[in-house]
mmCIF file of N, CA and C in Angstrom:
data_model
loop_
_atom_site.group_PDB
_atom_site.id
_atom_site.type_symbol
_atom_site.label_atom_id
_atom_site.label_comp_id
_atom_site.label_asym_id
_atom_site.label_seq_id
_atom_site.Cartn_x
_atom_site.Cartn_y
_atom_site.Cartn_z
ATOM 1 N N UNK A 1 201.874 -102.980 -167.928
ATOM 2 C CA UNK A 1 201.683 -101.686 -168.100
ATOM 3 C C UNK A 1 201.968 -101.579 -166.952
ATOM 4 N N UNK A 2 203.560 -100.818 -166.529
ATOM 5 C CA UNK A 2 203.571 -100.758 -164.990
ATOM 6 C C UNK A 2 203.062 -99.613 -164.727
ATOM 7 N N UNK A 3 201.914 -98.709 -163.809
ATOM 8 C CA UNK A 3 201.464 -97.323 -163.933
ATOM 9 C C UNK A 3 202.729 -96.728 -161.763
ATOM 10 N N UNK A 4 202.689 -95.933 -162.700
ATOM 11 C CA UNK A 4 203.216 -95.477 -161.219
ATOM 12 C C UNK A 4 202.394 -95.126 -159.986
ATOM 13 N N UNK A 5 203.490 -94.815 -158.643
ATOM 14 C CA UNK A 5 202.531 -94.756 -157.183
ATOM 15 C C UNK A 5 200.923 -93.865 -157.339
ATOM 16 N N UNK A 6 201.737 -92.424 -158.381
ATOM 17 C CA UNK A 6 200.319 -91.908 -157.447
ATOM 18 C C UNK A 6 198.754 -92.502 -158.063
ATOM 19 N N UNK A 7 198.868 -93.259 -159.888
ATOM 20 C CA UNK A 7 198.515 -94.231 -160.765
ATOM 21 C C UNK A 7 197.244 -94.567 -159.228
ATOM 22 N N UNK A 8 197.657 -95.632 -158.878
ATOM 23 C CA UNK A 8 197.235 -96.618 -157.696
ATOM 24 C C UNK A 8 197.560 -95.891 -156.464
ATOM 25 N N UNK A 9 197.718 -94.625 -155.703
ATOM 26 C CA UNK A 9 197.275 -94.241 -155.012
ATOM 27 C C UNK A 9 196.309 -93.495 -154.346
ATOM 28 N N UNK A 10 195.616 -93.036 -156.189
ATOM 29 C CA UNK A 10 194.246 -92.200 -156.469
ATOM 30 C C UNK A 10 193.369 -93.008 -156.702
ATOM 31 N N UNK A 11 193.880 -94.224 -157.835
ATOM 32 C CA UNK A 11 193.049 -95.572 -157.661
ATOM 33 C C UNK A 11 192.417 -96.246 -156.410
ATOM 34 N N UNK A 12 193.043 -96.535 -155.584
ATOM 35 C CA UNK A 12 192.954 -97.760 -154.402
ATOM 36 C C UNK A 12 191.986 -95.667 -153.206
ATOM 37 N N UNK A 13 192.814 -95.308 -153.328
ATOM 38 C CA UNK A 13 191.361 -94.250 -153.029
ATOM 39 C C UNK A 13 190.452 -93.310 -153.357
ATOM 40 N N UNK A 14 190.203 -93.851 -154.478
ATOM 41 C CA UNK A 14 189.017 -94.040 -155.156
ATOM 42 C C UNK A 14 187.981 -95.164 -155.187
ATOM 43 N N UNK A 15 188.347 -96.599 -155.019
ATOM 44 C CA UNK A 15 187.980 -97.509 -154.803
ATOM 45 C C UNK A 15 187.422 -97.319 -152.686
ATOM 46 N N UNK A 16 188.592 -96.970 -152.003
ATOM 47 C CA UNK A 16 188.576 -97.102 -150.847
ATOM 48 C C UNK A 16 186.824 -96.647 -150.195
ATOM 49 N N UNK A 17 186.352 -95.118 -150.704
ATOM 50 C CA UNK A 17 185.910 -94.346 -150.866
ATOM 51 C C UNK A 17 183.831 -95.597 -150.946
ATOM 52 N N UNK A 18 184.584 -95.412 -152.429
ATOM 53 C CA UNK A 18 183.337 -96.510 -152.831
ATOM 54 C C UNK A 18 182.609 -97.721 -151.729
ATOM 55 N N UNK A 19 183.609 -98.042 -151.722
ATOM 56 C CA UNK A 19 183.925 -99.328 -150.623
ATOM 57 C C UNK A 19 183.324 -98.974 -148.786
ATOM 58 N N UNK A 20 184.235 -97.631 -148.377
ATOM 59 C CA UNK A 20 183.502 -97.179 -147.133
ATOM 60 C C UNK A 20 182.808 -96.067 -147.037
ATOM 61 N N UNK A 21 182.155 -95.644 -148.251
ATOM 62 C CA UNK A 21 180.217 -95.666 -148.303
ATOM 63 C C UNK A 21 179.863 -96.331 -148.935
ATOM 64 N N UNK A 22 179.566 -97.858 -149.289
ATOM 65 C CA UNK A 22 178.760 -98.397 -148.933
ATOM 66 C C UNK A 22 178.667 -99.320 -148.125
ATOM 67 N N UNK A 23 179.709 -99.819 -147.092
ATOM 68 C CA UNK A 23 179.470 -100.087 -146.167
ATOM 69 C C UNK A 23 178.986 -98.967 -144.958
ATOM 70 N N UNK A 24 179.572 -98.162 -144.524
ATOM 71 C CA UNK A 24 178.655 -97.040 -143.981
ATOM 72 C C UNK A 24 177.131 -96.441 -143.494
ATOM 73 N N UNK A 25 176.887 -96.888 -144.953
ATOM 74 C CA UNK A 25 174.784 -96.765 -145.302
ATOM 75 C C UNK A 25 173.870 -97.461 -144.748
ATOM 76 N N UNK A 26 174.656 -98.814 -143.993
ATOM 77 C CA UNK A 26 174.141 -99.989 -143.463
ATOM 78 C C UNK A 26 173.989 -99.094 -142.513
ATOM 79 N N UNK A 27 174.956 -97.617 -142.467
ATOM 80 C CA UNK A 27 174.339 -97.668 -140.820
ATOM 81 C C UNK A 27 173.425 -95.996 -140.798
ATOM 82 N N UNK A 28 173.575 -95.270 -141.712
ATOM 83 C CA UNK A 28 173.450 -93.875 -141.919
ATOM 84 C C UNK A 28 174.677 -93.894 -141.945
ATOM 85 N N UNK A 29 175.888 -92.842 -141.934
ATOM 86 C CA UNK A 29 176.427 -92.280 -141.851
ATOM 87 C C UNK A 29 177.686 -92.515 -142.978
ATOM 88 N N UNK A 30 177.881 -90.882 -142.701
ATOM 89 C CA UNK A 30 178.627 -90.899 -144.476
ATOM 90 C C UNK A 30 179.573 -91.096 -143.652
ATOM 91 N N UNK A 31 180.812 -91.219 -144.466
ATOM 92 C CA UNK A 31 182.661 -91.369 -144.448
ATOM 93 C C UNK A 31 182.682 -89.857 -143.499
ATOM 94 N N UNK A 32 183.125 -89.692 -143.235
ATOM 95 C CA UNK A 32 183.448 -88.199 -142.889
ATOM 96 C C UNK A 32 182.687 -88.260 -141.370
ATOM 97 N N UNK A 33 180.995 -88.782 -141.129
ATOM 98 C CA UNK A 33 180.851 -89.237 -140.292
ATOM 99 C C UNK A 33 181.234 -89.708 -138.933
ATOM 100 N N UNK A 34 181.472 -91.459 -139.729
ATOM 101 C CA UNK A 34 182.953 -91.931 -138.839
ATOM 102 C C UNK A 34 183.540 -91.366 -138.748
ATOM 103 N N UNK A 35 184.506 -91.218 -139.846
ATOM 104 C CA UNK A 35 186.610 -90.417 -138.949
ATOM 105 C C UNK A 35 185.549 -89.852 -138.011
ATOM 106 N N UNK A 36 184.424 -88.266 -138.038
ATOM 107 C CA UNK A 36 184.513 -87.533 -136.443
ATOM 108 C C UNK A 36 184.375 -88.582 -135.435
ATOM 109 N N UNK A 37 182.993 -89.708 -135.535
ATOM 110 C CA UNK A 37 182.463 -90.567 -134.372
ATOM 111 C C UNK A 37 184.601 -91.399 -134.517
ATOM 112 N N UNK A 38 184.634 -91.433 -135.302
ATOM 113 C CA UNK A 38 186.442 -92.386 -134.741
ATOM 114 C C UNK A 38 186.846 -91.693 -133.602
ATOM 115 N N UNK A 39 186.940 -89.544 -134.585
ATOM 116 C CA UNK A 39 188.263 -88.864 -133.658
ATOM 117 C C UNK A 39 187.420 -88.684 -131.580
ATOM 118 N N UNK A 40 186.458 -88.724 -132.295
ATOM 119 C CA UNK A 40 185.748 -88.656 -130.313
ATOM 120 C C UNK A 40 185.317 -89.842 -129.994
ATOM 121 N N UNK A 41 185.628 -91.373 -130.132
ATOM 122 C CA UNK A 41 185.951 -91.951 -130.043
ATOM 123 C C UNK A 41 187.124 -92.188 -128.880
ATOM 124 N N UNK A 42 187.494 -91.697 -129.397
ATOM 125 C CA UNK A 42 189.732 -91.639 -128.842
ATOM 126 C C UNK A 42 190.214 -89.898 -127.399
ATOM 127 N N UNK A 43 188.351 -89.507 -127.530
ATOM 128 C CA UNK A 43 188.882 -88.856 -126.104
ATOM 129 C C UNK A 43 187.764 -87.477 -126.821
ATOM 130 N N UNK A 44 187.327 -86.315 -125.792
ATOM 131 C CA UNK A 44 186.872 -84.781 -126.558
ATOM 132 C C UNK A 44 188.719 -84.628 -127.329
ATOM 133 N N UNK A 45 187.540 -83.137 -128.237
ATOM 134 C CA UNK A 45 188.527 -81.496 -128.949
ATOM 135 C C UNK A 45 187.453 -81.152 -128.518
ATOM 136 N N UNK A 46 188.350 -79.933 -128.577
ATOM 137 C CA UNK A 46 187.947 -78.883 -128.863
ATOM 138 C C UNK A 46 188.133 -78.587 -130.847
ATOM 139 N N UNK A 47 186.607 -78.013 -130.989
ATOM 140 C CA UNK A 47 186.193 -78.242 -132.836
ATOM 141 C C UNK A 47 187.363 -77.573 -133.384
ATOM 142 N N UNK A 48 188.975 -76.548 -133.463
ATOM 143 C CA UNK A 48 189.852 -75.816 -133.501
ATOM 144 C C UNK A 48 190.425 -78.123 -134.073
ATOM 145 N N UNK A 49 190.303 -78.289 -133.481
ATOM 146 C CA UNK A 49 190.959 -79.648 -132.844
ATOM 147 C C UNK A 49 190.729 -80.791 -133.626
ATOM 148 N N UNK A 50 189.564 -80.968 -134.393
ATOM 149 C CA UNK A 50 188.955 -81.448 -134.746
ATOM 150 C C UNK A 50 189.830 -81.279 -136.079
ATOM 151 N N UNK A 51 189.214 -79.891 -136.283
ATOM 152 C CA UNK A 51 188.927 -79.419 -137.942
ATOM 153 C C UNK A 51 190.558 -80.000 -138.437
ATOM 154 N N UNK A 52 191.569 -79.993 -137.339
ATOM 155 C CA UNK A 52 192.708 -80.154 -137.300
ATOM 156 C C UNK A 52 193.539 -81.148 -137.916
ATOM 157 N N UNK A 53 192.634 -82.188 -136.869
ATOM 158 C CA UNK A 53 193.442 -84.219 -136.836
ATOM 159 C C UNK A 53 191.927 -84.450 -138.443
ATOM 160 N N UNK A 54 191.279 -83.350 -138.620
ATOM 161 C CA UNK A 54 190.324 -84.226 -139.665
ATOM 162 C C UNK A 54 190.373 -83.542 -141.258
ATOM 163 N N UNK A 55 191.086 -82.777 -141.275
ATOM 164 C CA UNK A 55 192.092 -82.103 -142.690
ATOM 165 C C UNK A 55 192.636 -82.528 -143.636
ATOM 166 N N UNK A 56 193.241 -83.492 -142.952
ATOM 167 C CA UNK A 56 193.367 -84.074 -144.508
ATOM 168 C C UNK A 56 191.908 -85.791 -144.980
ATOM 169 N N UNK A 57 190.824 -85.035 -144.828
ATOM 170 C CA UNK A 57 190.145 -85.924 -144.786
ATOM 171 C C UNK A 57 188.890 -84.719 -145.383
ATOM 172 N N UNK A 58 188.540 -83.838 -144.704
ATOM 173 C CA UNK A 58 187.791 -82.940 -144.955
ATOM 174 C C UNK A 58 188.466 -81.149 -145.858
ATOM 175 N N UNK A 59 189.844 -81.691 -146.031
ATOM 176 C CA UNK A 59 190.243 -79.947 -146.932
ATOM 177 C C UNK A 59 190.245 -78.765 -146.157
ATOM 178 N N UNK A 60 189.343 -78.214 -147.515
ATOM 179 C CA UNK A 60 189.111 -76.325 -145.936
ATOM 180 C C UNK A 60 187.842 -76.350 -146.890
ATOM 181 N N UNK A 61 186.239 -77.747 -146.349
ATOM 182 C CA UNK A 61 185.389 -77.145 -147.026
ATOM 183 C C UNK A 61 185.156 -76.856 -145.710
ATOM 184 N N UNK A 62 185.179 -75.798 -145.867
ATOM 185 C CA UNK A 62 183.795 -75.809 -144.358
ATOM 186 C C UNK A 62 182.573 -76.070 -144.549
ATOM 187 N N UNK A 63 182.168 -75.452 -145.438
ATOM 188 C CA UNK A 63 180.266 -75.818 -145.258
ATOM 189 C C UNK A 63 180.230 -76.932 -145.652
ATOM 190 N N UNK A 64 181.001 -78.099 -145.862
ATOM 191 C CA UNK A 64 180.994 -79.963 -145.019
ATOM 192 C C UNK A 64 180.935 -79.997 -144.033
ATOM 193 N N UNK A 65 182.415 -79.697 -143.744
ATOM 194 C CA UNK A 65 182.117 -80.088 -142.179
ATOM 195 C C UNK A 65 181.167 -79.575 -140.874
ATOM 196 N N UNK A 66 180.294 -77.995 -141.219
ATOM 197 C CA UNK A 66 179.486 -77.698 -140.711
ATOM 198 C C UNK A 66 178.408 -78.464 -141.202
ATOM 199 N N UNK A 67 177.965 -79.153 -142.304
ATOM 200 C CA UNK A 67 176.873 -80.030 -142.577
ATOM 201 C C UNK A 67 176.792 -80.927 -142.075
ATOM 202 N N UNK A 68 177.916 -82.079 -141.601
ATOM 203 C CA UNK A 68 178.394 -82.593 -141.390
ATOM 204 C C UNK A 68 178.054 -83.135 -139.939
ATOM 205 N N UNK A 69 179.140 -81.998 -138.531
ATOM 206 C CA UNK A 69 178.376 -81.971 -137.743
ATOM 207 C C UNK A 69 177.608 -81.491 -137.342
ATOM 208 N N UNK A 70 177.010 -80.550 -137.643
ATOM 209 C CA UNK A 70 175.271 -80.075 -137.701
ATOM 210 C C UNK A 70 174.552 -81.230 -137.237
ATOM 211 N N UNK A 71 174.929 -82.677 -138.724
ATOM 212 C CA UNK A 71 173.866 -83.860 -138.827
ATOM 213 C C UNK A 71 173.831 -84.416 -137.366
ATOM 214 N N UNK A 72 175.224 -84.797 -137.251
ATOM 215 C CA UNK A 72 175.725 -85.699 -136.142
ATOM 216 C C UNK A 72 174.642 -85.293 -134.424
ATOM 217 N N UNK A 73 175.298 -83.806 -134.884
ATOM 218 C CA UNK A 73 174.452 -82.910 -133.224
ATOM 219 C C UNK A 73 172.800 -82.930 -133.717
ATOM 220 N N UNK A 74 172.995 -82.743 -134.509
ATOM 221 C CA UNK A 74 170.907 -82.616 -134.769
ATOM 222 C C UNK A 74 170.735 -84.260 -134.741
ATOM 223 N N UNK A 75 171.548 -85.234 -134.551
ATOM 224 C CA UNK A 75 170.635 -86.572 -134.565
ATOM 225 C C UNK A 75 171.302 -87.091 -133.550
ATOM 226 N N UNK A 76 171.974 -86.230 -132.406
ATOM 227 C CA UNK A 76 172.064 -87.075 -130.909
ATOM 228 C C UNK A 76 173.008 -87.679 -130.606
ATOM 229 N N UNK A 77 173.876 -87.116 -131.839
ATOM 230 C CA UNK A 77 174.919 -88.141 -131.696
ATOM 231 C C UNK A 77 176.397 -87.360 -130.789
ATOM 232 N N UNK A 78 176.441 -86.442 -131.368
ATOM 233 C CA UNK A 78 177.437 -86.446 -130.473
ATOM 234 C C UNK A 78 176.850 -84.681 -129.976
ATOM 235 N N UNK A 79 177.981 -84.249 -128.986
ATOM 236 C CA UNK A 79 177.122 -82.647 -128.321
ATOM 237 C C UNK A 79 178.511 -82.095 -126.890
ATOM 238 N N UNK A 80 178.489 -80.482 -127.724
ATOM 239 C CA UNK A 80 179.166 -79.964 -126.600
ATOM 240 C C UNK A 80 179.253 -79.582 -124.428
ATOM 241 N N UNK A 81 181.045 -79.956 -124.370
ATOM 242 C CA UNK A 81 181.234 -80.504 -123.013
ATOM 243 C C UNK A 81 182.038 -79.157 -122.957
ATOM 244 N N UNK A 82 181.815 -78.168 -121.725
ATOM 245 C CA UNK A 82 182.976 -77.325 -121.329
ATOM 246 C C UNK A 82 183.814 -76.785 -122.187
ATOM 247 N N UNK A 83 183.244 -76.007 -123.585
ATOM 248 C CA UNK A 83 183.336 -75.797 -125.629
ATOM 249 C C UNK A 83 184.140 -76.822 -126.017
ATOM 250 N N UNK A 84 183.848 -78.490 -126.099
ATOM 251 C CA UNK A 84 185.042 -79.451 -126.841
ATOM 252 C C UNK A 84 183.376 -80.779 -127.079
ATOM 253 N N UNK A 85 184.023 -81.152 -127.683
ATOM 254 C CA UNK A 85 183.306 -81.897 -128.472
ATOM 255 C C UNK A 85 183.332 -83.576 -128.297
ATOM 256 N N UNK A 86 182.413 -84.318 -127.371
ATOM 257 C CA UNK A 86 182.215 -84.879 -126.957
ATOM 258 C C UNK A 86 181.245 -86.584 -127.689
ATOM 259 N N UNK A 87 181.377 -87.366 -127.558
ATOM 260 C CA UNK A 87 179.774 -87.878 -128.111
ATOM 261 C C UNK A 87 178.653 -87.927 -127.158
ATOM 262 N N UNK A 88 178.242 -88.747 -126.988
ATOM 263 C CA UNK A 88 176.534 -88.668 -126.736
ATOM 264 C C UNK A 88 176.874 -90.403 -126.518
ATOM 265 N N UNK A 89 176.403 -91.079 -126.275
ATOM 266 C CA UNK A 89 176.192 -92.685 -125.722
ATOM 267 C C UNK A 89 175.314 -93.236 -126.558
ATOM 268 N N UNK A 90 174.530 -92.769 -127.450
ATOM 269 C CA UNK A 90 174.453 -92.779 -129.499
ATOM 270 C C UNK A 90 175.262 -92.828 -129.852
ATOM 271 N N UNK A 91 176.363 -91.893 -129.898
ATOM 272 C CA UNK A 91 177.263 -91.724 -131.151
ATOM 273 C C UNK A 91 177.347 -92.564 -130.278
ATOM 274 N N UNK A 92 178.421 -93.198 -128.916
ATOM 275 C CA UNK A 92 179.307 -94.254 -128.885
ATOM 276 C C UNK A 92 178.347 -95.617 -129.723
ATOM 277 N N UNK A 93 176.877 -95.225 -129.176
ATOM 278 C CA UNK A 93 176.823 -97.028 -129.051
ATOM 279 C C UNK A 93 176.754 -96.772 -131.715
ATOM 280 N N UNK A 94 176.694 -95.991 -131.702
ATOM 281 C CA UNK A 94 176.619 -95.791 -133.379
ATOM 282 C C UNK A 94 177.452 -96.325 -133.618
ATOM 283 N N UNK A 95 178.354 -95.761 -133.745
ATOM 284 C CA UNK A 95 180.227 -95.553 -133.934
ATOM 285 C C UNK A 95 180.375 -97.037 -133.496
ATOM 286 N N UNK A 96 180.710 -97.576 -132.637
ATOM 287 C CA UNK A 96 180.913 -99.745 -132.165
ATOM 288 C C UNK A 96 180.123 -100.318 -132.520
ATOM 289 N N UNK A 97 179.030 -100.065 -133.468
ATOM 290 C CA UNK A 97 178.297 -100.720 -134.084
ATOM 291 C C UNK A 97 178.490 -100.167 -136.427
ATOM 292 N N UNK A 98 179.091 -99.582 -136.645
ATOM 293 C CA UNK A 98 180.234 -99.593 -137.719
ATOM 294 C C UNK A 98 181.248 -99.689 -137.475
ATOM 295 N N UNK A 99 181.553 -99.088 -136.290
ATOM 296 C CA UNK A 99 183.033 -100.548 -136.777
ATOM 297 C C UNK A 99 183.505 -102.233 -136.310
ATOM 298 N N UNK A 100 181.921 -102.801 -136.662
ATOM 299 C CA UNK A 100 181.930 -103.592 -136.589
ATOM 300 C C UNK A 100 181.394 -103.884 -138.248
ATOM 301 N N UNK A 101 180.477 -103.504 -139.234
ATOM 302 C CA UNK A 101 180.624 -103.314 -140.177
ATOM 303 C C UNK A 101 182.770 -102.934 -141.079
ATOM 304 N N UNK A 102 182.721 -101.598 -140.867
ATOM 305 C CA UNK A 102 183.617 -101.518 -141.421
ATOM 306 C C UNK A 102 185.747 -102.735 -140.559
ATOM 307 N N UNK A 103 185.424 -103.254 -139.881
ATOM 308 C CA UNK A 103 186.375 -104.123 -139.259
ATOM 309 C C UNK A 103 186.245 -104.917 -140.077
ATOM 310 N N UNK A 104 184.480 -105.768 -140.450
ATOM 311 C CA UNK A 104 185.066 -106.956 -142.318
ATOM 312 C C UNK A 104 185.161 -106.695 -143.245
ATOM 313 N N UNK A 105 184.894 -105.337 -143.151
ATOM 314 C CA UNK A 105 185.159 -104.786 -145.001
ATOM 315 C C UNK A 105 187.093 -104.681 -144.641
ATOM 316 N N UNK A 106 187.667 -103.842 -143.569
ATOM 317 C CA UNK A 106 188.715 -103.724 -143.560
ATOM 318 C C UNK A 106 189.101 -105.587 -144.279
ATOM 319 N N UNK A 107 188.977 -106.873 -143.533
ATOM 320 C CA UNK A 107 189.109 -107.876 -143.710
ATOM 321 C C UNK A 107 189.406 -107.844 -144.430
ATOM 322 N N UNK A 108 188.190 -108.110 -145.454
ATOM 323 C CA UNK A 108 188.013 -108.663 -146.563
ATOM 324 C C UNK A 108 189.253 -107.411 -147.433
ATOM 325 N N UNK A 109 189.056 -105.682 -147.721
ATOM 326 C CA UNK A 109 190.061 -105.739 -147.988
ATOM 327 C C UNK A 109 191.032 -105.967 -148.062
ATOM 328 N N UNK A 110 191.879 -106.373 -146.713
ATOM 329 C CA UNK A 110 193.199 -106.557 -146.931
ATOM 330 C C UNK A 110 193.840 -108.567 -147.331
ATOM 331 N N UNK A 111 192.668 -108.914 -147.990
ATOM 332 C CA UNK A 111 192.830 -109.924 -148.138
ATOM 333 C C UNK A 111 194.247 -110.527 -148.673
ATOM 334 N N UNK A 112 194.687 -111.452 -148.242
ATOM 335 C CA UNK A 112 195.724 -112.225 -149.222
ATOM 336 C C UNK A 112 197.393 -111.281 -148.753
ATOM 337 N N UNK A 113 196.808 -110.275 -148.401
ATOM 338 C CA UNK A 113 198.331 -109.171 -147.921
ATOM 339 C C UNK A 113 198.316 -109.684 -146.350
ATOM 340 N N UNK A 114 200.006 -110.465 -146.397
ATOM 341 C CA UNK A 114 200.428 -110.001 -145.093
ATOM 342 C C UNK A 114 200.279 -109.214 -144.094
ATOM 343 N N UNK A 115 200.037 -109.356 -142.812
ATOM 344 C CA UNK A 115 200.725 -108.225 -142.098
ATOM 345 C C UNK A 115 202.162 -107.566 -142.208
ATOM 346 N N UNK A 116 203.101 -108.293 -142.193
ATOM 347 C CA UNK A 116 204.474 -106.801 -142.984
ATOM 348 C C UNK A 116 204.204 -106.657 -143.851
ATOM 349 N N UNK A 117 203.747 -107.800 -145.032
ATOM 350 C CA UNK A 117 202.960 -106.258 -146.334
ATOM 351 C C UNK A 117 202.651 -104.912 -145.929
ATOM 352 N N UNK A 118 200.913 -105.381 -145.740
ATOM 353 C CA UNK A 118 200.786 -103.730 -145.275
ATOM 354 C C UNK A 118 201.968 -102.850 -144.066
ATOM 355 N N UNK A 119 202.129 -103.458 -143.064
ATOM 356 C CA UNK A 119 203.341 -102.682 -142.319
ATOM 357 C C UNK A 119 204.313 -102.035 -143.331
ATOM 358 N N UNK A 120 205.339 -102.902 -144.150
ATOM 359 C CA UNK A 120 206.314 -102.343 -145.092
ATOM 360 C C UNK A 120 205.156 -101.278 -145.712
ATOM 361 N N UNK A 121 204.255 -101.811 -146.609
ATOM 362 C CA UNK A 121 203.197 -100.544 -147.436
ATOM 363 C C UNK A 121 202.566 -99.040 -146.575
ATOM 364 N N UNK A 122 202.168 -99.105 -145.820
ATOM 365 C CA UNK A 122 201.696 -98.488 -144.544
ATOM 366 C C UNK A 122 203.410 -97.082 -144.642
ATOM 367 N N UNK A 123 204.578 -98.131 -144.205
ATOM 368 C CA UNK A 123 205.932 -97.036 -143.777
ATOM 369 C C UNK A 123 206.931 -96.502 -145.026
ATOM 370 N N UNK A 124 205.994 -96.882 -146.343
ATOM 371 C CA UNK A 124 206.198 -96.668 -147.501
ATOM 372 C C UNK A 124 205.738 -94.842 -147.881
ATOM 373 N N UNK A 125 204.655 -95.053 -147.285
ATOM 374 C CA UNK A 125 203.438 -94.314 -148.018
ATOM 375 C C UNK A 125 203.717 -93.803 -147.139
ATOM 376 N N UNK A 126 203.717 -93.164 -145.375
ATOM 377 C CA UNK A 126 204.114 -92.069 -144.566
ATOM 378 C C UNK A 126 205.743 -91.629 -144.966
ATOM 379 N N UNK A 127 206.279 -92.357 -145.188
ATOM 380 C CA UNK A 127 207.720 -91.986 -145.754
ATOM 381 C C UNK A 127 207.560 -90.907 -146.697
ATOM 382 N N UNK A 128 206.963 -91.218 -147.672
ATOM 383 C CA UNK A 128 206.882 -90.294 -149.823
ATOM 384 C C UNK A 128 206.416 -89.587 -148.895
ATOM 385 N N UNK A 129 205.201 -90.165 -147.946
ATOM 386 C CA UNK A 129 204.004 -88.722 -147.769
ATOM 387 C C UNK A 129 204.977 -87.098 -147.446
ATOM 388 N N UNK A 130 205.714 -88.271 -145.802
ATOM 389 C CA UNK A 130 206.280 -86.747 -145.596
ATOM 390 C C UNK A 130 207.675 -86.531 -146.319
ATOM 391 N N UNK A 131 208.169 -86.484 -147.241
ATOM 392 C CA UNK A 131 209.300 -86.176 -148.845
ATOM 393 C C UNK A 131 208.371 -85.499 -148.817
ATOM 394 N N UNK A 132 207.156 -85.664 -150.150
ATOM 395 C CA UNK A 132 206.482 -84.702 -150.523
ATOM 396 C C UNK A 132 206.764 -83.699 -149.573
ATOM 397 N N UNK A 133 205.560 -83.710 -148.464
ATOM 398 C CA UNK A 133 205.566 -82.366 -148.217
ATOM 399 C C UNK A 133 206.578 -81.745 -148.133
ATOM 400 N N UNK A 134 207.752 -82.503 -147.321
ATOM 401 C CA UNK A 134 209.389 -80.963 -146.819
ATOM 402 C C UNK A 134 209.110 -80.958 -148.084
ATOM 403 N N UNK A 135 209.045 -81.335 -149.609
ATOM 404 C CA UNK A 135 209.859 -80.828 -151.176
ATOM 405 C C UNK A 135 208.979 -79.621 -151.306
ATOM 406 N N UNK A 136 207.676 -78.965 -150.668
ATOM 407 C CA UNK A 136 206.715 -77.871 -150.991
ATOM 408 C C UNK A 136 207.113 -77.354 -150.215
ATOM 409 N N UNK A 137 207.034 -77.145 -148.995
ATOM 410 C CA UNK A 137 207.656 -75.981 -148.128
ATOM 411 C C UNK A 137 208.346 -75.045 -148.957
#
């Protein structure tokens, strides 16, 4: 039986969430914390910029955002520098430790999928997302 794309997207998202949670548990990070560290690994950002970058993952749940950020600050992984969030040295170390596990998991997840197939899938999903967003405005 053929299933629509929405079915496969939701199924994949749920499976990816479970798999990533299990991978990140090895380094005591949540998915949202990992996404925050990954964003800050690219450079410092203002808190409002971080909110906008991570909105697709966090939604509008401000309590979740505050709890996850507070945990990272409390554990000494992120800090404020001139009103911008930044990785501390400990945060950078934790990011690279987690990255090794995440990259290995990504290899396992894409087993049997060629580079061209993966690129095509991303391209199609991006265009469909942009079309859907345009149609809901």
